[in-house]
PDB file of C-alpha atoms in Angstrom:
ATOM      1  CA  UNK V   1       3.027  -0.453   6.441  1.00 86.00           C
ATOM      2  CA  UNK V   2       4.067  -3.984   7.504  1.00 90.00           C
ATOM      3  CA  UNK V   3       2.831  -6.736   5.445  1.00 91.00           C
ATOM      4  CA  UNK V   4       3.487 -10.605   4.872  1.00 91.00           C
ATOM      5  CA  UNK V   5       3.919 -12.263   1.663  1.00 92.00           C
ATOM      6  CA  UNK V   6       2.998 -16.036   1.871  1.00 92.00           C
ATOM      7  CA  UNK V   7       4.971 -17.110  -1.187  1.00 95.00           C
ATOM      8  CA  UNK V   8       7.266 -15.294  -3.630  1.00 97.00           C
ATOM      9  CA  UNK V   9       5.426 -12.846  -5.836  1.00 95.00           C
ATOM     10  CA  UNK V  10       4.503  -9.409  -6.936  1.00 96.00           C
ATOM     11  CA  UNK V  11       3.549  -7.039  -4.093  1.00 96.00           C
ATOM     12  CA  UNK V  12       1.814  -3.828  -5.020  1.00 96.00           C
ATOM     13  CA  UNK V  13       0.771  -0.826  -2.764  1.00 96.00           C
ATOM     14  CA  UNK V  14      -1.873   1.517  -3.759  1.00 97.00           C
ATOM     15  CA  UNK V  15      -3.176   4.573  -1.783  1.00 97.00           C
ATOM     16  CA  UNK V  16      -6.788   5.753  -2.327  1.00 97.00           C
ATOM     17  CA  UNK V  17      -8.790   8.650  -1.180  1.00 96.00           C
ATOM     18  CA  UNK V  18     -11.977   7.750   0.627  1.00 94.00           C
ATOM     19  CA  UNK V  19     -13.909   8.545  -2.645  1.00 96.00           C
ATOM     20  CA  UNK V  20     -12.016   5.667  -4.316  1.00 96.00           C
ATOM     21  CA  UNK V  21      -9.608   7.690  -6.490  1.00 97.00           C
ATOM     22  CA  UNK V  22      -6.129   6.264  -6.637  1.00 97.00           C
ATOM     23  CA  UNK V  23      -3.652   8.905  -5.541  1.00 96.00           C
ATOM     24  CA  UNK V  24      -0.351   6.888  -5.277  1.00 95.00           C
ATOM     25  CA  UNK V  25       1.414   3.602  -5.886  1.00 95.00           C
ATOM     26  CA  UNK V  26       4.390   3.668  -3.435  1.00 94.00           C
ATOM     27  CA  UNK V  27       5.704   0.219  -4.510  1.00 95.00           C
ATOM     28  CA  UNK V  28       4.979  -2.348  -7.171  1.00 96.00           C
ATOM     29  CA  UNK V  29       7.802  -5.007  -6.825  1.00 96.00           C
ATOM     30  CA  UNK V  30       8.727  -8.650  -6.514  1.00 96.00           C
ATOM     31  CA  UNK V  31       9.041  -9.891  -2.913  1.00 96.00           C
ATOM     32  CA  UNK V  32      10.292 -13.166  -1.519  1.00 96.00           C
ATOM     33  CA  UNK V  33       8.116 -14.858   0.995  1.00 95.00           C
ATOM     34  CA  UNK V  34       8.159 -13.355   4.600  1.00 95.00           C
ATOM     35  CA  UNK V  35       7.621 -10.151   6.435  1.00 96.00           C
ATOM     36  CA  UNK V  36       8.229  -6.873   4.820  1.00 95.00           C
ATOM     37  CA  UNK V  37       7.761  -3.015   5.300  1.00 93.00           C
ATOM     38  CA  UNK V  38       6.905  -0.505   2.836  1.00 90.00           C
ATOM     39  CA  UNK V  39       6.682   3.250   3.085  1.00 88.00           C
ATOM     40  CA  UNK V  40       4.907   6.017   1.280  1.00 86.00           C
ATOM     41  CA  UNK V  41       5.872   9.774   0.955  1.00 87.00           C
ATOM     42  CA  UNK V  42       2.784  11.621   1.816  1.00 87.00           C
ATOM     43  CA  UNK V  43       4.208  15.081   1.464  1.00 90.00           C
ATOM     44  CA  UNK V  44       2.169  15.711  -1.655  1.00 90.00           C
ATOM     45  CA  UNK V  45      -1.190  14.530  -0.201  1.00 93.00           C
ATOM     46  CA  UNK V  46      -3.723  16.761   1.546  1.00 95.00           C
ATOM     47  CA  UNK V  47      -4.575  16.165   5.133  1.00 96.00           C
ATOM     48  CA  UNK V  48      -7.278  13.554   5.493  1.00 96.00           C
ATOM     49  CA  UNK V  49      -8.019   9.750   5.614  1.00 97.00           C
ATOM     50  CA  UNK V  50      -6.648   7.507   2.968  1.00 97.00           C
ATOM     51  CA  UNK V  51      -6.963   3.792   2.346  1.00 97.00           C
ATOM     52  CA  UNK V  52      -3.727   1.860   1.795  1.00 96.00           C
ATOM     53  CA  UNK V  53      -4.090  -1.556   0.085  1.00 96.00           C
ATOM     54  CA  UNK V  54      -1.093  -3.979  -0.287  1.00 96.00           C
ATOM     55  CA  UNK V  55      -1.934  -6.849  -2.660  1.00 96.00           C
ATOM     56  CA  UNK V  56       0.151  -9.959  -3.137  1.00 95.00           C
ATOM     57  CA  UNK V  57      -0.727 -13.436  -4.668  1.00 93.00           C
ATOM     58  CA  UNK V  58      -4.488 -12.647  -4.701  1.00 93.00           C
ATOM     59  CA  UNK V  59      -4.645 -11.344  -1.177  1.00 94.00           C
ATOM     60  CA  UNK V  60      -5.243  -7.725  -0.143  1.00 95.00           C
ATOM     61  CA  UNK V  61      -4.259  -6.100   3.155  1.00 94.00           C
ATOM     62  CA  UNK V  62      -6.251  -2.739   3.704  1.00 96.00           C
ATOM     63  CA  UNK V  63      -5.355  -0.117   6.298  1.00 94.00           C
ATOM     64  CA  UNK V  64      -6.652   3.443   6.843  1.00 95.00           C
ATOM     65  CA  UNK V  65      -4.126   6.130   7.339  1.00 94.00           C
ATOM     66  CA  UNK V  66      -4.705   9.699   8.656  1.00 95.00           C
ATOM     67  CA  UNK V  67      -2.556  12.352   7.175  1.00 95.00           C
ATOM     68  CA  UNK V  68      -2.221  15.534   9.219  1.00 94.00           C
ATOM     69  CA  UNK V  69      -0.476  18.852   8.578  1.00 86.00           C
TER      70      UNK V  69
END
C-alpha cells in the first residue's frame, strides 16, 4: 500500500477483518517525510475482505483489500 507522511514521525499499519478484529500489524516504524510503500504477507489470512489502516501524525488512510485463494 502506498502512503505519504507529511512530516517525520511514526507510521503504523494495521489490518482488520470487517468485524473489527485486528489480524496483523505489518509495520510500525519511524518514517521521514515523503511517499512510502508498505507490504503485508497475507499467506496466513483467510480469503475475504480486510481493511488496511495506515496511521501517521494523527492522520489515517484506510483501504479495503480483497484476499483470494
